[in-house]
Amino acid sequence: MLLNRSFHQLSRKLRRIYNYPNWQIGLNCTEQECSRKHPRKQIFCTSSFCVLPSAFFLGITPLTLPVFFTIVAQSQWPPTLKAQESAAKQYVAAMNKAQQAYYIQNTGFTSSVSNLGLGIKPDTANYQYSINTENKVVFNYAVSNQANLKSWVGGVFLAGNKTQTILCLNAAPGKIKPLNPMYDGRDLYCAAGTGKIAQ
């Protein structure tokens, strides 16, 4: 349905651009169906679509159409693993910043995801978002629910009268909660098995 709609939308745009009203392509039609619709025109058919000759003036042929359909279909596929991990990264980075703002207003961190006001659901298909508060530090997690996605942890440390943040990514994918980052009184660094990522 989505592919059909996208295709016909593109068809209308191309007809306007090229001012060629006879350009027509049918999806999921047989040669007899095409012939009934266009009895006086030559039809080029494949197993899944037919093309009228006017389409060839645009360089569209039965050989190039499957490539076009593949591109359209791919644009409507679910997000890639990289995109899903990137979304989780943005959430944890936003949680870090929200914790900094929360600390300024409340002189303390929160252990509730909803208190951050970001609209993040604690449990999604791909990640579980949670918070762990400790003395002068809070850790924000995005733990993978999938075997092929990596988990994230963000840390907000109180250093004197200021807060500092760090974002770490698990080196290995899987449903593995990352080890907490650390602060040695001078620098922040990620724990073993995780790597520091720019926020």
Short mmCIF file of C-alpha atoms in Angstrom, two decimals:
data_model
loop_
_atom_site.label_atom_id
_atom_site.label_comp_id
_atom_site.label_asym_id
_atom_site.label_seq_id
_atom_site.Cartn_x
_atom_site.Cartn_y
_atom_site.Cartn_z
CA MET A 1 0.00 0.00 0.00
CA LEU A 2 2.75 2.49 0.97
CA LEU A 3 4.82 1.51 -2.07
CA ASN A 4 1.81 1.93 -4.35
CA ARG A 5 1.01 5.36 -2.91
CA SER A 6 4.64 6.54 -3.10
CA PHE A 7 4.92 5.34 -6.67
CA HIS A 8 1.77 7.09 -7.84
CA GLN A 9 2.78 10.31 -6.08
CA LEU A 10 6.10 10.21 -7.93
CA SER A 11 4.24 9.44 -11.15
CA ARG A 12 2.12 12.58 -10.81
CA LYS A 13 5.19 14.73 -10.06
CA LEU A 14 7.07 13.40 -13.08
CA ARG A 15 4.11 14.03 -15.35
CA ARG A 16 3.99 17.66 -14.17
CA ILE A 17 7.75 18.13 -14.50
CA TYR A 18 8.05 16.61 -17.96
CA ASN A 19 4.60 17.70 -19.17
CA TYR A 20 4.11 14.19 -20.52
CA PRO A 21 0.59 13.07 -19.56
CA ASN A 22 0.81 9.70 -21.34
CA TRP A 23 3.53 8.36 -19.04
CA GLN A 24 1.89 5.50 -17.18
CA ILE A 25 3.07 2.51 -15.25
CA GLY A 26 0.85 -0.10 -13.71
CA LEU A 27 1.67 -2.08 -10.58
CA ASN A 28 0.64 -5.70 -10.12
CA CYS A 29 -1.06 -5.93 -13.50
CA THR A 30 -1.04 -8.65 -16.13
CA GLU A 31 -0.47 -8.16 -19.83
CA GLN A 32 -4.17 -8.75 -20.54
CA GLU A 33 -5.18 -6.18 -17.92
CA CYS A 34 -2.80 -3.63 -19.43
CA SER A 35 -4.09 -4.39 -22.91
CA ARG A 36 -7.69 -3.90 -21.80
CA LYS A 37 -6.80 -0.54 -20.26
CA HIS A 38 -4.68 0.60 -23.22
CA PRO A 39 -5.80 -1.46 -26.26
CA ARG A 40 -4.12 0.75 -28.88
CA LYS A 41 -0.73 1.08 -27.24
CA GLN A 42 2.22 -1.25 -27.18
CA ILE A 43 2.76 -2.75 -23.74
CA PHE A 44 6.03 -3.89 -22.14
CA CYS A 45 5.31 -6.30 -19.34
CA THR A 46 7.07 -8.14 -16.57
CA SER A 47 5.62 -10.46 -13.97
CA SER A 48 4.59 -7.63 -11.65
CA PHE A 49 4.12 -4.46 -13.71
CA CYS A 50 3.66 -3.12 -17.22
CA VAL A 51 5.14 -0.05 -18.86
CA LEU A 52 3.73 2.02 -21.68
CA PRO A 53 6.16 3.25 -24.35
CA SER A 54 6.02 6.86 -23.11
CA ALA A 55 7.87 5.76 -19.98
CA PHE A 56 10.92 5.02 -22.09
CA PHE A 57 11.25 8.70 -22.98
CA LEU A 58 12.10 9.25 -19.32
CA GLY A 59 14.65 6.48 -19.34
CA ILE A 60 12.42 4.21 -17.26
CA THR A 61 12.38 0.61 -18.44
CA PRO A 62 11.34 -2.74 -17.01
CA LEU A 63 15.02 -3.20 -16.15
CA THR A 64 15.32 0.03 -14.16
CA LEU A 65 11.95 -0.12 -12.45
CA PRO A 66 12.86 -2.86 -9.94
CA VAL A 67 15.76 -0.68 -8.80
CA PHE A 68 13.37 2.22 -8.25
CA PHE A 69 10.95 0.01 -6.33
CA THR A 70 13.80 -1.25 -4.14
CA ILE A 71 14.87 2.31 -3.30
CA VAL A 72 11.32 3.32 -2.38
CA ALA A 73 10.83 0.20 -0.29
CA GLN A 74 14.09 0.72 1.56
CA SER A 75 13.12 4.28 2.45
CA GLN A 76 10.08 2.86 4.29
CA TRP A 77 11.88 0.08 6.16
CA PRO A 78 12.32 0.33 9.93
CA PRO A 79 15.34 2.26 11.19
CA THR A 80 18.73 0.53 10.90
CA LEU A 81 20.64 -0.74 13.92
CA LYS A 82 22.91 2.31 13.71
CA ALA A 83 19.91 4.65 13.75
CA GLN A 84 18.40 2.84 16.75
CA GLU A 85 21.66 3.05 18.67
CA SER A 86 22.00 6.71 17.69
CA ALA A 87 18.51 7.45 19.02
CA ALA A 88 19.39 5.80 22.35
CA LYS A 89 22.59 7.87 22.47
CA GLN A 90 20.60 11.08 22.02
CA TYR A 91 18.21 10.05 24.81
CA VAL A 92 21.00 9.34 27.28
CA ALA A 93 22.81 12.56 26.36
CA ALA A 94 19.53 14.43 26.90
CA MET A 95 19.10 12.68 30.26
CA ASN A 96 22.58 13.88 31.27
CA LYS A 97 21.71 17.48 30.43
CA ALA A 98 18.31 17.22 32.12
CA GLN A 99 19.98 15.90 35.29
CA GLN A 100 22.27 18.93 35.29
CA ALA A 101 19.28 21.25 35.05
CA TYR A 102 17.40 19.25 37.68
CA TYR A 103 20.35 19.53 40.07
CA ILE A 104 20.44 23.31 39.73
CA GLN A 105 16.74 23.58 40.54
CA ASN A 106 16.55 20.95 43.27
CA THR A 107 20.10 20.71 44.66
CA GLY A 108 20.09 17.02 43.87
CA PHE A 109 19.60 14.45 41.12
CA THR A 110 16.47 12.45 40.38
CA SER A 111 16.09 8.66 40.07
CA SER A 112 12.90 8.96 38.00
CA VAL A 113 13.02 9.12 34.20
CA SER A 114 9.64 10.89 34.10
CA ASN A 115 10.91 13.64 36.45
CA LEU A 116 13.33 14.73 33.73
CA GLY A 117 10.42 15.85 31.57
CA LEU A 118 11.84 14.42 28.35
CA GLY A 119 8.90 12.21 27.45
CA ILE A 120 11.10 9.11 27.36
CA LYS A 121 9.32 5.80 27.92
CA PRO A 122 11.30 3.70 30.42
CA ASP A 123 10.72 0.48 28.45
CA THR A 124 10.66 0.31 24.66
CA ALA A 125 11.09 -2.45 22.10
CA ASN A 126 14.80 -1.71 21.74
CA TYR A 127 15.93 -0.18 25.04
CA GLN A 128 15.17 0.11 28.74
CA TYR A 129 15.89 3.55 30.18
CA SER A 130 16.70 3.84 33.87
CA ILE A 131 18.55 5.95 36.44
CA ASN A 132 20.74 5.12 39.43
CA THR A 133 21.63 7.86 41.89
CA GLU A 134 24.59 7.67 44.23
CA ASN A 135 26.48 10.13 46.39
CA LYS A 136 27.32 13.17 44.22
CA VAL A 137 26.72 11.24 40.99
CA VAL A 138 23.85 9.92 38.85
CA PHE A 139 24.01 7.31 36.10
CA ASN A 140 21.58 7.27 33.17
CA TYR A 141 21.19 4.01 31.26
CA ALA A 142 19.87 2.80 27.93
CA VAL A 143 20.18 -0.98 28.22
CA SER A 144 19.53 -2.92 25.02
CA ASN A 145 16.55 -5.24 24.72
CA GLN A 146 18.04 -6.72 21.55
CA ALA A 147 21.02 -9.02 21.07
CA ASN A 148 22.40 -6.92 18.21
CA LEU A 149 22.20 -3.46 19.82
CA LYS A 150 24.78 -1.86 22.11
CA SER A 151 23.92 -0.31 25.47
CA TRP A 152 24.72 3.18 26.74
CA VAL A 153 25.47 4.77 30.10
CA GLY A 154 25.78 8.43 30.94
CA GLY A 155 27.22 9.85 34.12
CA VAL A 156 26.71 13.24 35.77
CA PHE A 157 29.26 13.92 38.50
CA LEU A 158 29.27 16.71 41.04
CA ALA A 159 32.75 18.24 40.98
CA GLY A 160 32.91 21.04 43.50
CA ASN A 161 30.00 23.34 42.76
CA LYS A 162 29.70 22.24 39.14
CA THR A 163 28.46 19.14 37.32
CA GLN A 164 30.39 17.29 34.64
CA THR A 165 29.01 14.68 32.24
CA ILE A 166 30.31 11.68 30.33
CA LEU A 167 28.74 9.27 27.84
CA CYS A 168 29.96 5.69 27.34
CA LEU A 169 29.02 2.91 24.90
CA ASN A 170 29.35 -0.83 25.49
CA ALA A 171 32.00 -2.35 23.25
CA ALA A 172 29.89 -5.47 22.67
CA PRO A 173 26.21 -5.64 21.64
CA GLY A 174 23.66 -7.50 23.70
CA LYS A 175 21.46 -7.14 26.75
CA ILE A 176 24.40 -6.06 28.87
CA LYS A 177 24.16 -3.22 31.39
CA PRO A 178 27.29 -1.07 31.01
CA LEU A 179 29.67 -0.61 33.90
CA ASN A 180 29.46 2.86 35.43
CA PRO A 181 31.94 5.54 34.38
CA MET A 182 34.23 6.95 37.05
CA TYR A 183 35.66 10.22 38.33
CA ASP A 184 39.10 10.34 39.95
CA GLY A 185 38.78 13.85 41.28
CA ARG A 186 40.23 15.35 38.14
CA ASP A 187 39.06 13.44 35.03
CA LEU A 188 36.02 11.42 33.98
CA TYR A 189 36.62 8.12 32.25
CA CYS A 190 34.65 5.11 31.05
CA ALA A 191 34.91 1.70 32.69
CA ALA A 192 36.41 -1.41 31.12
CA GLY A 193 34.36 -2.80 28.25
CA THR A 194 32.98 0.62 27.34
CA GLY A 195 34.24 3.53 25.28
CA LYS A 196 33.84 7.28 25.68
CA ILE A 197 31.59 8.93 23.09
CA ALA A 198 31.30 12.64 22.39
CA GLN A 199 27.95 14.06 23.50
#
